[in-house]
Amino acid sequence: MGTVSQFHQSLRPPAHRIESEEEAISTARDLAAAFRHQASERDINRILPFAELDALSVSGLTAITVPPDHEGLDVSNALLAEIVAIIAEGDASIGEALESHFSALETLRIQASEDLKASLFARVLLGDSFAGAAFTDGTELTAEGPGYRLSGRTWQAPGILFADWIAAAATAPPSRPVTLYLARGEEGVQVVDDWDGFGQRTNGSATAIVGTLNVNADAIAPASSSGHSTGISLGLLLKAGVSLGIARAAWSDLMTAIGDRSTTVLPQIGERAIRIEMAAAALERAGRKLDIAQVNPVEAAMADAHFSASAAVILAGETVLDTANALFELAGETSAGIGLNLDRHWRNARIHALSLARDKLLHIAGEYMSEPGRT
């Protein structure tokens, strides 16, 4: 294997370069509107959205977090979370793939060497996509020559089927946590479409299997030692964004299903509308805290951002399940037709919540708020 810049050759046309935050959100809204048209059909028949993910990459939206030092726009985190929510409202599975992509890029930003960042961020600007993953126990990463010999498999993770690059957590000898950056199409990397979840059916979840692969040392980055890293917090924030998007989609279908009967359930409608607005506000606050932590990554700022991101993801998760339930409680038989496929919102919300370590987040939040001097 050669250097990182030689790992992968994209077959897509070069991506458009988005020049402003206004253009970014306008692009997201246009794409979401297009994704929405056949989202239900894709869910019913498990039609994987390869064309939609290509459109996302070519639009330039997948490159909006590339740092200015690497010729990127680097949008604010509050706007990024809103963009993920907009895409997820159009199609929750595509939103989750985007969540994984941006989380992997933040890990790249905070962990990788300057040469590795330069190589991979250049690929992102051209339209390459990423997915985060983690190798299972039993994976072998053995020092060999200037790099390592890798053999093992990842846990199932969203977005791998669509990704050009897999950012996979592993342990280098003797016990050093690292992230490996692997080209999905590299000889020796096999991606298995083994996802059979009842929700998020088209999110590109898969398992990457590596028989034997030589990995250059320049494709490996040491993992952050902080439990409050901005990579972790951004992952929580974007997960909240996907939940918010699903909640908005369920809300929209709820209002359509109720129709002229909406006046009879105004208090219930008002309650759900307020909950969605509260979740959106929590995402915006967490995004601002994360902006501060990225600029000044001291432990206090990162812990504060992690606390707010935890609050946002828990609130958004509760909100989306409540909204999806309300779709059937308030609309009744109008929403029950199997052809309407409105149950996909609940299914998507429930499956998306499974990877959230809620109790762990609550424990960390309790420790944070119990620190001396915290009010």
mmCIF file of C-alpha atoms in Angstrom:
data_model
loop_
_atom_site.group_PDB
_atom_site.id
_atom_site.type_symbol
_atom_site.label_atom_id
_atom_site.label_comp_id
_atom_site.label_asym_id
_atom_site.label_seq_id
_atom_site.Cartn_x
_atom_site.Cartn_y
_atom_site.Cartn_z
ATOM 1 C CA MET A 1 0.000 0.000 0.000
ATOM 2 C CA GLY A 2 1.226 3.453 -0.837
ATOM 3 C CA THR A 3 0.662 6.694 0.962
ATOM 4 C CA VAL A 4 -2.736 7.848 2.174
ATOM 5 C CA SER A 5 -3.285 10.048 -0.873
ATOM 6 C CA GLN A 6 -3.051 6.966 -3.099
ATOM 7 C CA PHE A 7 -5.570 4.880 -1.183
ATOM 8 C CA HIS A 8 -8.642 5.726 -3.184
ATOM 9 C CA GLN A 9 -9.723 7.109 -6.518
ATOM 10 C CA SER A 10 -13.268 8.488 -6.581
ATOM 11 C CA LEU A 11 -15.458 7.809 -9.611
ATOM 12 C CA ARG A 12 -17.873 10.635 -8.836
ATOM 13 C CA PRO A 13 -17.601 14.045 -10.470
ATOM 14 C CA PRO A 14 -15.833 16.604 -8.257
ATOM 15 C CA ALA A 15 -18.092 18.042 -5.603
ATOM 16 C CA HIS A 16 -19.471 21.555 -5.689
ATOM 17 C CA ARG A 17 -17.808 23.901 -3.190
ATOM 18 C CA ILE A 18 -20.349 25.453 -0.814
ATOM 19 C CA GLU A 19 -19.255 28.999 0.013
ATOM 20 C CA SER A 20 -21.505 30.081 2.903
ATOM 21 C CA GLU A 21 -23.682 28.820 5.740
ATOM 22 C CA GLU A 22 -26.726 30.232 3.927
ATOM 23 C CA GLU A 23 -25.909 28.137 0.863
ATOM 24 C CA ALA A 24 -25.340 25.089 3.063
ATOM 25 C CA ILE A 25 -28.766 25.184 4.683
ATOM 26 C CA SER A 26 -30.474 26.008 1.372
ATOM 27 C CA THR A 27 -28.756 23.005 -0.211
ATOM 28 C CA ALA A 28 -29.831 20.785 2.687
ATOM 29 C CA ARG A 29 -33.466 21.840 2.311
ATOM 30 C CA ASP A 30 -33.456 21.192 -1.439
ATOM 31 C CA LEU A 31 -31.898 17.758 -0.997
ATOM 32 C CA ALA A 32 -34.245 16.820 1.849
ATOM 33 C CA ALA A 33 -37.258 17.715 -0.266
ATOM 34 C CA ALA A 34 -35.987 15.417 -3.020
ATOM 35 C CA PHE A 35 -35.142 12.611 -0.578
ATOM 36 C CA ARG A 36 -38.609 12.753 0.985
ATOM 37 C CA HIS A 37 -40.452 11.723 -2.197
ATOM 38 C CA GLN A 38 -39.490 8.055 -2.139
ATOM 39 C CA ALA A 39 -38.292 7.653 1.457
ATOM 40 C CA SER A 40 -41.270 5.480 2.379
ATOM 41 C CA GLU A 41 -40.847 3.250 -0.679
ATOM 42 C CA ARG A 42 -37.144 2.834 0.048
ATOM 43 C CA ASP A 43 -38.025 1.806 3.603
ATOM 44 C CA ILE A 44 -40.707 -0.693 2.563
ATOM 45 C CA ASN A 45 -38.593 -2.393 -0.080
ATOM 46 C CA ARG A 46 -35.174 -1.717 1.466
ATOM 47 C CA ILE A 47 -33.915 0.143 -1.570
ATOM 48 C CA LEU A 48 -30.517 1.484 -0.559
ATOM 49 C CA PRO A 49 -30.128 5.204 -1.358
ATOM 50 C CA PHE A 50 -26.844 5.084 -3.260
ATOM 51 C CA ALA A 51 -27.990 7.716 -5.765
ATOM 52 C CA GLU A 52 -29.171 9.994 -2.959
ATOM 53 C CA LEU A 53 -25.865 9.667 -1.094
ATOM 54 C CA ASP A 54 -23.990 10.465 -4.298
ATOM 55 C CA ALA A 55 -26.164 13.562 -4.739
ATOM 56 C CA LEU A 56 -25.340 14.550 -1.163
ATOM 57 C CA SER A 57 -21.606 14.246 -1.842
ATOM 58 C CA VAL A 58 -21.674 16.032 -5.205
ATOM 59 C CA SER A 59 -23.675 18.900 -3.669
ATOM 60 C CA GLY A 60 -20.717 19.721 -1.418
ATOM 61 C CA LEU A 61 -22.760 19.327 1.757
ATOM 62 C CA THR A 62 -20.552 16.523 3.078
ATOM 63 C CA ALA A 63 -17.545 18.891 3.083
ATOM 64 C CA ILE A 64 -18.988 21.750 5.160
ATOM 65 C CA THR A 65 -17.010 20.835 8.301
ATOM 66 C CA VAL A 66 -13.591 20.779 6.630
ATOM 67 C CA PRO A 67 -11.442 23.287 8.580
ATOM 68 C CA PRO A 68 -10.418 26.604 6.962
ATOM 69 C CA ASP A 69 -6.768 25.513 7.236
ATOM 70 C CA HIS A 70 -7.666 22.861 4.662
ATOM 71 C CA GLU A 71 -9.720 25.193 2.458
ATOM 72 C CA GLY A 72 -13.060 24.273 4.020
ATOM 73 C CA LEU A 73 -16.066 26.268 5.233
ATOM 74 C CA ASP A 74 -16.240 24.854 8.792
ATOM 75 C CA VAL A 75 -19.871 25.711 9.632
ATOM 76 C CA SER A 76 -20.995 26.253 13.213
ATOM 77 C CA ASN A 77 -22.065 23.165 15.122
ATOM 78 C CA ALA A 78 -25.578 24.476 15.762
ATOM 79 C CA LEU A 79 -26.061 24.870 12.018
ATOM 80 C CA LEU A 80 -24.500 21.464 11.377
ATOM 81 C CA ALA A 81 -26.963 19.802 13.754
ATOM 82 C CA GLU A 82 -29.843 21.616 12.049
ATOM 83 C CA ILE A 83 -28.619 20.471 8.617
ATOM 84 C CA VAL A 84 -28.480 16.857 9.805
ATOM 85 C CA ALA A 85 -32.009 17.279 11.206
ATOM 86 C CA ILE A 86 -33.241 18.666 7.875
ATOM 87 C CA ILE A 87 -31.769 15.721 5.947
ATOM 88 C CA ALA A 88 -33.121 13.224 8.510
ATOM 89 C CA GLU A 89 -36.587 14.741 8.204
ATOM 90 C CA GLY A 90 -36.429 13.929 4.498
ATOM 91 C CA ASP A 91 -35.006 10.433 5.049
ATOM 92 C CA ALA A 92 -33.898 9.257 8.478
ATOM 93 C CA SER A 93 -31.483 6.665 7.118
ATOM 94 C CA ILE A 94 -29.635 9.209 4.992
ATOM 95 C CA GLY A 95 -29.504 11.496 8.005
ATOM 96 C CA GLU A 96 -27.857 8.762 10.060
ATOM 97 C CA ALA A 97 -25.256 8.125 7.365
ATOM 98 C CA LEU A 98 -24.497 11.850 7.424
ATOM 99 C CA GLU A 99 -24.261 11.735 11.229
ATOM 100 C CA SER A 100 -21.590 9.032 10.958
ATOM 101 C CA HIS A 101 -19.722 10.945 8.244
ATOM 102 C CA PHE A 102 -19.435 14.223 10.168
ATOM 103 C CA SER A 103 -18.539 12.432 13.406
ATOM 104 C CA ALA A 104 -15.687 10.665 11.608
ATOM 105 C CA LEU A 105 -14.441 13.987 10.224
ATOM 106 C CA GLU A 106 -14.315 15.493 13.710
ATOM 107 C CA THR A 107 -12.286 12.508 14.896
ATOM 108 C CA LEU A 108 -9.935 13.100 11.966
ATOM 109 C CA ARG A 109 -9.634 16.798 12.852
ATOM 110 C CA ILE A 110 -8.717 16.281 16.497
ATOM 111 C CA GLN A 111 -6.581 13.122 16.268
ATOM 112 C CA ALA A 112 -4.727 12.885 12.979
ATOM 113 C CA SER A 113 -1.357 14.201 11.913
ATOM 114 C CA GLU A 114 -1.225 17.248 9.673
ATOM 115 C CA ASP A 115 -0.212 15.117 6.685
ATOM 116 C CA LEU A 116 -3.090 12.702 7.218
ATOM 117 C CA LYS A 117 -5.567 15.552 7.642
ATOM 118 C CA ALA A 118 -4.312 17.259 4.500
ATOM 119 C CA SER A 119 -4.676 14.061 2.478
ATOM 120 C CA LEU A 120 -8.126 13.081 3.694
ATOM 121 C CA PHE A 121 -9.714 16.517 3.930
ATOM 122 C CA ALA A 122 -8.680 17.016 0.299
ATOM 123 C CA ARG A 123 -10.633 13.877 -0.524
ATOM 124 C CA VAL A 124 -13.643 15.185 1.404
ATOM 125 C CA LEU A 125 -13.604 18.401 -0.616
ATOM 126 C CA LEU A 126 -13.743 16.264 -3.763
ATOM 127 C CA GLY A 127 -16.809 14.450 -2.428
ATOM 128 C CA ASP A 128 -15.496 11.394 -0.585
ATOM 129 C CA SER A 129 -17.618 10.162 2.315
ATOM 130 C CA PHE A 130 -16.653 8.583 5.646
ATOM 131 C CA ALA A 131 -18.195 6.212 8.145
ATOM 132 C CA GLY A 132 -17.114 5.539 11.695
ATOM 133 C CA ALA A 133 -16.748 1.988 13.030
ATOM 134 C CA ALA A 134 -14.923 -0.027 15.677
ATOM 135 C CA PHE A 135 -13.069 -3.299 15.359
ATOM 136 C CA THR A 136 -14.297 -6.120 17.569
ATOM 137 C CA ASP A 137 -12.349 -7.910 20.266
ATOM 138 C CA GLY A 138 -10.017 -10.441 18.699
ATOM 139 C CA THR A 139 -8.918 -8.123 15.929
ATOM 140 C CA GLU A 140 -5.174 -8.395 15.349
ATOM 141 C CA LEU A 141 -3.092 -5.298 14.689
ATOM 142 C CA THR A 142 0.539 -6.341 14.584
ATOM 143 C CA ALA A 143 3.557 -4.126 13.959
ATOM 144 C CA GLU A 144 5.157 -4.957 10.633
ATOM 145 C CA GLY A 145 7.746 -2.882 8.792
ATOM 146 C CA PRO A 146 6.787 0.807 8.680
ATOM 147 C CA GLY A 147 3.176 0.039 9.626
ATOM 148 C CA TYR A 148 0.919 -2.747 10.832
ATOM 149 C CA ARG A 149 -0.706 -5.952 9.669
ATOM 150 C CA LEU A 150 -4.459 -5.894 10.278
ATOM 151 C CA SER A 151 -6.852 -8.826 10.510
ATOM 152 C CA GLY A 152 -10.352 -8.682 11.986
ATOM 153 C CA ARG A 153 -13.841 -7.323 11.615
ATOM 154 C CA THR A 154 -15.801 -4.286 12.767
ATOM 155 C CA TRP A 155 -19.071 -4.164 14.595
ATOM 156 C CA GLN A 156 -22.038 -3.262 12.412
ATOM 157 C CA ALA A 157 -22.063 0.501 11.845
ATOM 158 C CA PRO A 158 -24.243 2.913 9.840
ATOM 159 C CA GLY A 159 -23.002 4.318 6.564
ATOM 160 C CA ILE A 160 -20.297 1.748 5.794
ATOM 161 C CA LEU A 161 -22.066 0.579 2.643
ATOM 162 C CA PHE A 162 -21.973 4.122 1.244
ATOM 163 C CA ALA A 163 -18.593 5.265 2.532
ATOM 164 C CA ASP A 164 -15.394 5.745 0.582
ATOM 165 C CA TRP A 165 -13.404 5.632 3.817
ATOM 166 C CA ILE A 166 -13.890 3.796 7.103
ATOM 167 C CA ALA A 167 -12.537 5.439 10.263
ATOM 168 C CA ALA A 168 -12.304 2.435 12.568
ATOM 169 C CA ALA A 169 -11.283 2.371 16.210
ATOM 170 C CA ALA A 170 -8.807 -0.350 17.138
ATOM 171 C CA THR A 171 -6.090 -1.151 19.667
ATOM 172 C CA ALA A 172 -2.454 -1.072 18.604
ATOM 173 C CA PRO A 173 0.122 -3.033 20.628
ATOM 174 C CA PRO A 174 0.688 -3.049 23.460
ATOM 175 C CA SER A 175 -2.639 -1.400 24.391
ATOM 176 C CA ARG A 176 -2.819 1.903 22.532
ATOM 177 C CA PRO A 177 -6.250 3.073 21.270
ATOM 178 C CA VAL A 178 -6.020 4.311 17.685
ATOM 179 C CA THR A 179 -8.167 5.115 14.677
ATOM 180 C CA LEU A 180 -7.382 3.442 11.367
ATOM 181 C CA TYR A 181 -8.340 5.142 8.105
ATOM 182 C CA LEU A 182 -9.128 2.464 5.543
ATOM 183 C CA ALA A 183 -10.262 2.866 1.959
ATOM 184 C CA ARG A 184 -13.504 0.925 1.642
ATOM 185 C CA GLY A 185 -12.541 -0.322 -1.819
ATOM 186 C CA GLU A 186 -9.046 -1.420 -0.786
ATOM 187 C CA GLU A 187 -8.174 -4.993 -1.721
ATOM 188 C CA GLY A 188 -8.461 -6.994 1.469
ATOM 189 C CA VAL A 189 -11.388 -4.974 2.856
ATOM 190 C CA GLN A 190 -14.744 -6.723 2.456
ATOM 191 C CA VAL A 191 -17.969 -4.952 3.350
ATOM 192 C CA VAL A 192 -20.888 -7.245 4.196
ATOM 193 C CA ASP A 193 -24.478 -5.977 3.992
ATOM 194 C CA ASP A 194 -25.748 -7.840 7.064
ATOM 195 C CA TRP A 195 -28.174 -5.275 8.520
ATOM 196 C CA ASP A 196 -31.699 -6.546 9.208
ATOM 197 C CA GLY A 197 -33.058 -4.002 11.681
ATOM 198 C CA PHE A 198 -36.783 -3.220 11.578
ATOM 199 C CA GLY A 199 -36.006 0.504 11.507
ATOM 200 C CA GLN A 200 -33.401 2.655 9.770
ATOM 201 C CA ARG A 201 -33.580 -0.068 7.140
ATOM 202 C CA THR A 202 -31.566 1.800 4.511
ATOM 203 C CA ASN A 203 -28.912 3.493 6.645
ATOM 204 C CA GLY A 204 -26.044 1.547 5.069
ATOM 205 C CA SER A 205 -25.206 -0.398 8.222
ATOM 206 C CA ALA A 206 -22.724 -3.157 7.480
ATOM 207 C CA THR A 207 -19.748 -5.067 8.808
ATOM 208 C CA ALA A 208 -16.256 -4.512 7.416
ATOM 209 C CA ILE A 209 -14.122 -7.660 7.364
ATOM 210 C CA VAL A 210 -10.363 -7.544 6.870
ATOM 211 C CA GLY A 211 -8.591 -10.804 6.054
ATOM 212 C CA THR A 212 -5.045 -9.509 6.018
ATOM 213 C CA LEU A 213 -4.181 -5.918 5.201
ATOM 214 C CA ASN A 214 -0.995 -3.928 5.506
ATOM 215 C CA VAL A 215 -1.784 -0.523 6.993
ATOM 216 C CA ASN A 216 0.787 2.255 6.740
ATOM 217 C CA ALA A 217 1.703 4.064 9.918
ATOM 218 C CA ASP A 218 0.610 7.340 8.277
ATOM 219 C CA ALA A 219 -2.977 6.029 8.087
ATOM 220 C CA ILE A 220 -3.232 5.606 11.847
ATOM 221 C CA ALA A 221 -4.013 8.287 14.433
ATOM 222 C CA PRO A 222 -3.845 8.020 18.241
ATOM 223 C CA ALA A 223 -7.233 8.210 19.937
ATOM 224 C CA SER A 224 -8.135 11.045 22.276
ATOM 225 C CA SER A 225 -7.599 10.284 25.954
ATOM 226 C CA SER A 226 -10.454 12.561 27.065
ATOM 227 C CA GLY A 227 -13.860 11.116 27.845
ATOM 228 C CA HIS A 228 -15.289 14.520 26.927
ATOM 229 C CA SER A 229 -13.593 14.929 23.555
ATOM 230 C CA THR A 230 -15.294 17.088 20.963
ATOM 231 C CA GLY A 231 -15.520 13.996 18.761
ATOM 232 C CA ILE A 232 -17.731 12.271 21.340
ATOM 233 C CA SER A 233 -19.817 15.400 21.938
ATOM 234 C CA LEU A 234 -20.348 16.065 18.243
ATOM 235 C CA GLY A 235 -21.486 12.471 17.795
ATOM 236 C CA LEU A 236 -24.106 13.011 20.511
ATOM 237 C CA LEU A 237 -25.209 16.318 19.011
ATOM 238 C CA LEU A 238 -25.637 14.864 15.522
ATOM 239 C CA LYS A 239 -27.471 11.854 16.920
ATOM 240 C CA ALA A 240 -29.843 14.363 18.491
ATOM 241 C CA GLY A 241 -30.142 16.022 15.084
ATOM 242 C CA VAL A 242 -31.315 12.773 13.491
ATOM 243 C CA SER A 243 -33.880 12.269 16.267
ATOM 244 C CA LEU A 244 -35.130 15.820 15.809
ATOM 245 C CA GLY A 245 -35.486 15.248 12.073
ATOM 246 C CA ILE A 246 -37.515 12.060 12.597
ATOM 247 C CA ALA A 247 -39.714 13.900 15.111
ATOM 248 C CA ARG A 248 -40.409 16.649 12.583
ATOM 249 C CA ALA A 249 -41.263 14.080 9.903
ATOM 250 C CA ALA A 250 -43.665 12.317 12.278
ATOM 251 C CA TRP A 251 -45.163 15.680 13.238
ATOM 252 C CA SER A 252 -45.759 16.588 9.606
ATOM 253 C CA ASP A 253 -47.516 13.282 8.948
ATOM 254 C CA LEU A 254 -49.501 13.691 12.170
ATOM 255 C CA MET A 255 -50.894 17.033 11.046
ATOM 256 C CA THR A 256 -51.778 15.586 7.642
ATOM 257 C CA ALA A 257 -53.509 12.583 9.213
ATOM 258 C CA ILE A 258 -55.532 14.705 11.644
ATOM 259 C CA GLY A 259 -56.649 17.124 8.953
ATOM 260 C CA ASP A 260 -59.785 19.069 9.812
ATOM 261 C CA ARG A 261 -60.039 17.334 13.203
ATOM 262 C CA SER A 262 -57.005 19.170 14.526
ATOM 263 C CA THR A 263 -59.133 21.610 16.557
ATOM 264 C CA THR A 264 -60.353 18.766 18.780
ATOM 265 C CA VAL A 265 -56.858 17.912 19.980
ATOM 266 C CA LEU A 266 -55.256 21.344 20.191
ATOM 267 C CA PRO A 267 -53.705 20.862 23.669
ATOM 268 C CA GLN A 268 -52.050 17.606 22.585
ATOM 269 C CA ILE A 269 -50.833 19.201 19.363
ATOM 270 C CA GLY A 270 -49.496 22.188 21.265
ATOM 271 C CA GLU A 271 -47.651 19.943 23.701
ATOM 272 C CA ARG A 272 -45.872 18.052 20.920
ATOM 273 C CA ALA A 273 -45.039 21.233 19.043
ATOM 274 C CA ILE A 274 -43.473 22.721 22.174
ATOM 275 C CA ARG A 275 -41.446 19.578 22.841
ATOM 276 C CA ILE A 276 -40.000 19.665 19.334
ATOM 277 C CA GLU A 277 -39.148 23.340 19.755
ATOM 278 C CA MET A 278 -37.485 22.601 23.114
ATOM 279 C CA ALA A 279 -35.384 19.871 21.517
ATOM 280 C CA ALA A 280 -34.324 22.234 18.729
ATOM 281 C CA ALA A 281 -33.311 24.833 21.325
ATOM 282 C CA ALA A 282 -31.282 22.232 23.232
ATOM 283 C CA LEU A 283 -29.409 21.343 20.039
ATOM 284 C CA GLU A 284 -28.638 24.987 19.351
ATOM 285 C CA ARG A 285 -27.292 25.525 22.886
ATOM 286 C CA ALA A 286 -25.159 22.383 22.719
ATOM 287 C CA GLY A 287 -23.835 23.478 19.331
ATOM 288 C CA ARG A 288 -22.671 26.802 20.765
ATOM 289 C CA LYS A 289 -20.951 25.057 23.672
ATOM 290 C CA LEU A 290 -19.220 22.728 21.239
ATOM 291 C CA ASP A 291 -18.004 25.685 19.149
ATOM 292 C CA ILE A 292 -16.292 27.031 22.269
ATOM 293 C CA ALA A 293 -14.731 23.651 23.120
ATOM 294 C CA GLN A 294 -13.349 23.234 19.605
ATOM 295 C CA VAL A 295 -11.703 26.660 19.680
ATOM 296 C CA ASN A 296 -10.414 26.219 23.243
ATOM 297 C CA PRO A 297 -10.198 22.449 23.924
ATOM 298 C CA VAL A 298 -9.488 22.609 27.635
ATOM 299 C CA GLU A 299 -11.097 19.960 29.825
ATOM 300 C CA ALA A 300 -13.621 22.347 31.421
ATOM 301 C CA ALA A 301 -14.960 23.535 28.080
ATOM 302 C CA MET A 302 -15.097 20.007 26.671
ATOM 303 C CA ALA A 303 -16.943 18.715 29.757
ATOM 304 C CA ASP A 304 -19.452 21.570 29.471
ATOM 305 C CA ALA A 305 -20.049 20.774 25.796
ATOM 306 C CA HIS A 306 -20.451 17.071 26.583
ATOM 307 C CA PHE A 307 -23.046 17.842 29.269
ATOM 308 C CA SER A 308 -25.110 20.015 26.897
ATOM 309 C CA ALA A 309 -24.816 17.503 24.053
ATOM 310 C CA SER A 310 -25.967 14.744 26.429
ATOM 311 C CA ALA A 311 -28.979 16.832 27.410
ATOM 312 C CA ALA A 312 -29.808 17.462 23.747
ATOM 313 C CA VAL A 313 -29.577 13.840 22.660
ATOM 314 C CA ILE A 314 -31.649 12.543 25.579
ATOM 315 C CA LEU A 315 -34.328 15.211 25.126
ATOM 316 C CA ALA A 316 -34.469 14.691 21.362
ATOM 317 C CA GLY A 317 -34.728 10.920 21.845
ATOM 318 C CA GLU A 318 -37.650 11.273 24.222
ATOM 319 C CA THR A 319 -39.304 13.805 21.935
ATOM 320 C CA VAL A 320 -39.140 11.678 18.809
ATOM 321 C CA LEU A 321 -40.646 8.616 20.475
ATOM 322 C CA ASP A 322 -43.435 10.696 21.995
ATOM 323 C CA THR A 323 -44.187 12.336 18.642
ATOM 324 C CA ALA A 324 -44.170 9.016 16.786
ATOM 325 C CA ASN A 325 -46.551 7.553 19.366
ATOM 326 C CA ALA A 326 -48.803 10.601 19.120
ATOM 327 C CA LEU A 327 -49.172 10.002 15.399
ATOM 328 C CA PHE A 328 -51.265 6.932 16.202
ATOM 329 C CA GLU A 329 -52.821 8.123 19.459
ATOM 330 C CA LEU A 330 -54.239 11.325 17.962
ATOM 331 C CA ALA A 331 -54.876 10.328 14.342
ATOM 332 C CA GLY A 332 -56.337 6.923 15.163
ATOM 333 C CA GLU A 333 -57.361 4.667 12.305
ATOM 334 C CA THR A 334 -56.468 7.357 9.784
ATOM 335 C CA SER A 335 -52.806 6.599 10.440
ATOM 336 C CA ALA A 336 -53.068 2.816 10.705
ATOM 337 C CA GLY A 337 -53.112 1.850 7.023
ATOM 338 C CA ILE A 338 -50.158 -0.369 6.242
ATOM 339 C CA GLY A 339 -49.709 1.296 2.866
ATOM 340 C CA LEU A 340 -49.140 4.660 4.561
ATOM 341 C CA ASN A 341 -46.085 3.204 6.308
ATOM 342 C CA LEU A 342 -46.342 5.813 9.065
ATOM 343 C CA ASP A 343 -45.033 3.313 11.591
ATOM 344 C CA ARG A 344 -41.569 3.836 10.034
ATOM 345 C CA HIS A 345 -41.120 6.953 12.159
ATOM 346 C CA TRP A 346 -41.485 4.956 15.382
ATOM 347 C CA ARG A 347 -39.351 2.125 13.995
ATOM 348 C CA ASN A 348 -36.633 4.545 12.908
ATOM 349 C CA ALA A 349 -36.672 6.362 16.247
ATOM 350 C CA ARG A 350 -36.517 3.147 18.257
ATOM 351 C CA ILE A 351 -33.647 1.609 16.297
ATOM 352 C CA HIS A 352 -31.713 4.893 16.242
ATOM 353 C CA ALA A 353 -31.950 5.056 20.049
ATOM 354 C CA LEU A 354 -30.415 1.620 20.586
ATOM 355 C CA SER A 355 -26.821 2.810 20.230
ATOM 356 C CA LEU A 356 -27.249 5.555 22.830
ATOM 357 C CA ALA A 357 -25.690 4.659 26.194
ATOM 358 C CA ARG A 358 -28.318 6.657 28.092
ATOM 359 C CA ASP A 359 -27.469 5.420 31.592
ATOM 360 C CA LYS A 360 -23.780 6.136 31.038
ATOM 361 C CA LEU A 361 -24.569 9.684 29.904
ATOM 362 C CA LEU A 362 -26.760 10.255 32.953
ATOM 363 C CA HIS A 363 -23.984 8.959 35.214
ATOM 364 C CA ILE A 364 -21.416 11.284 33.612
ATOM 365 C CA ALA A 365 -23.864 14.194 33.864
ATOM 366 C CA GLY A 366 -24.402 13.429 37.557
ATOM 367 C CA GLU A 367 -20.656 13.449 38.180
ATOM 368 C CA TYR A 368 -20.278 16.692 36.259
ATOM 369 C CA MET A 369 -23.031 18.499 38.157
ATOM 370 C CA SER A 370 -21.780 17.149 41.506
ATOM 371 C CA GLU A 371 -18.373 18.779 41.162
ATOM 372 C CA PRO A 372 -17.582 21.288 43.937
ATOM 373 C CA GLY A 373 -18.666 24.798 42.996
ATOM 374 C CA ARG A 374 -21.084 23.589 40.282
ATOM 375 C CA THR A 375 -24.526 25.200 40.483
#
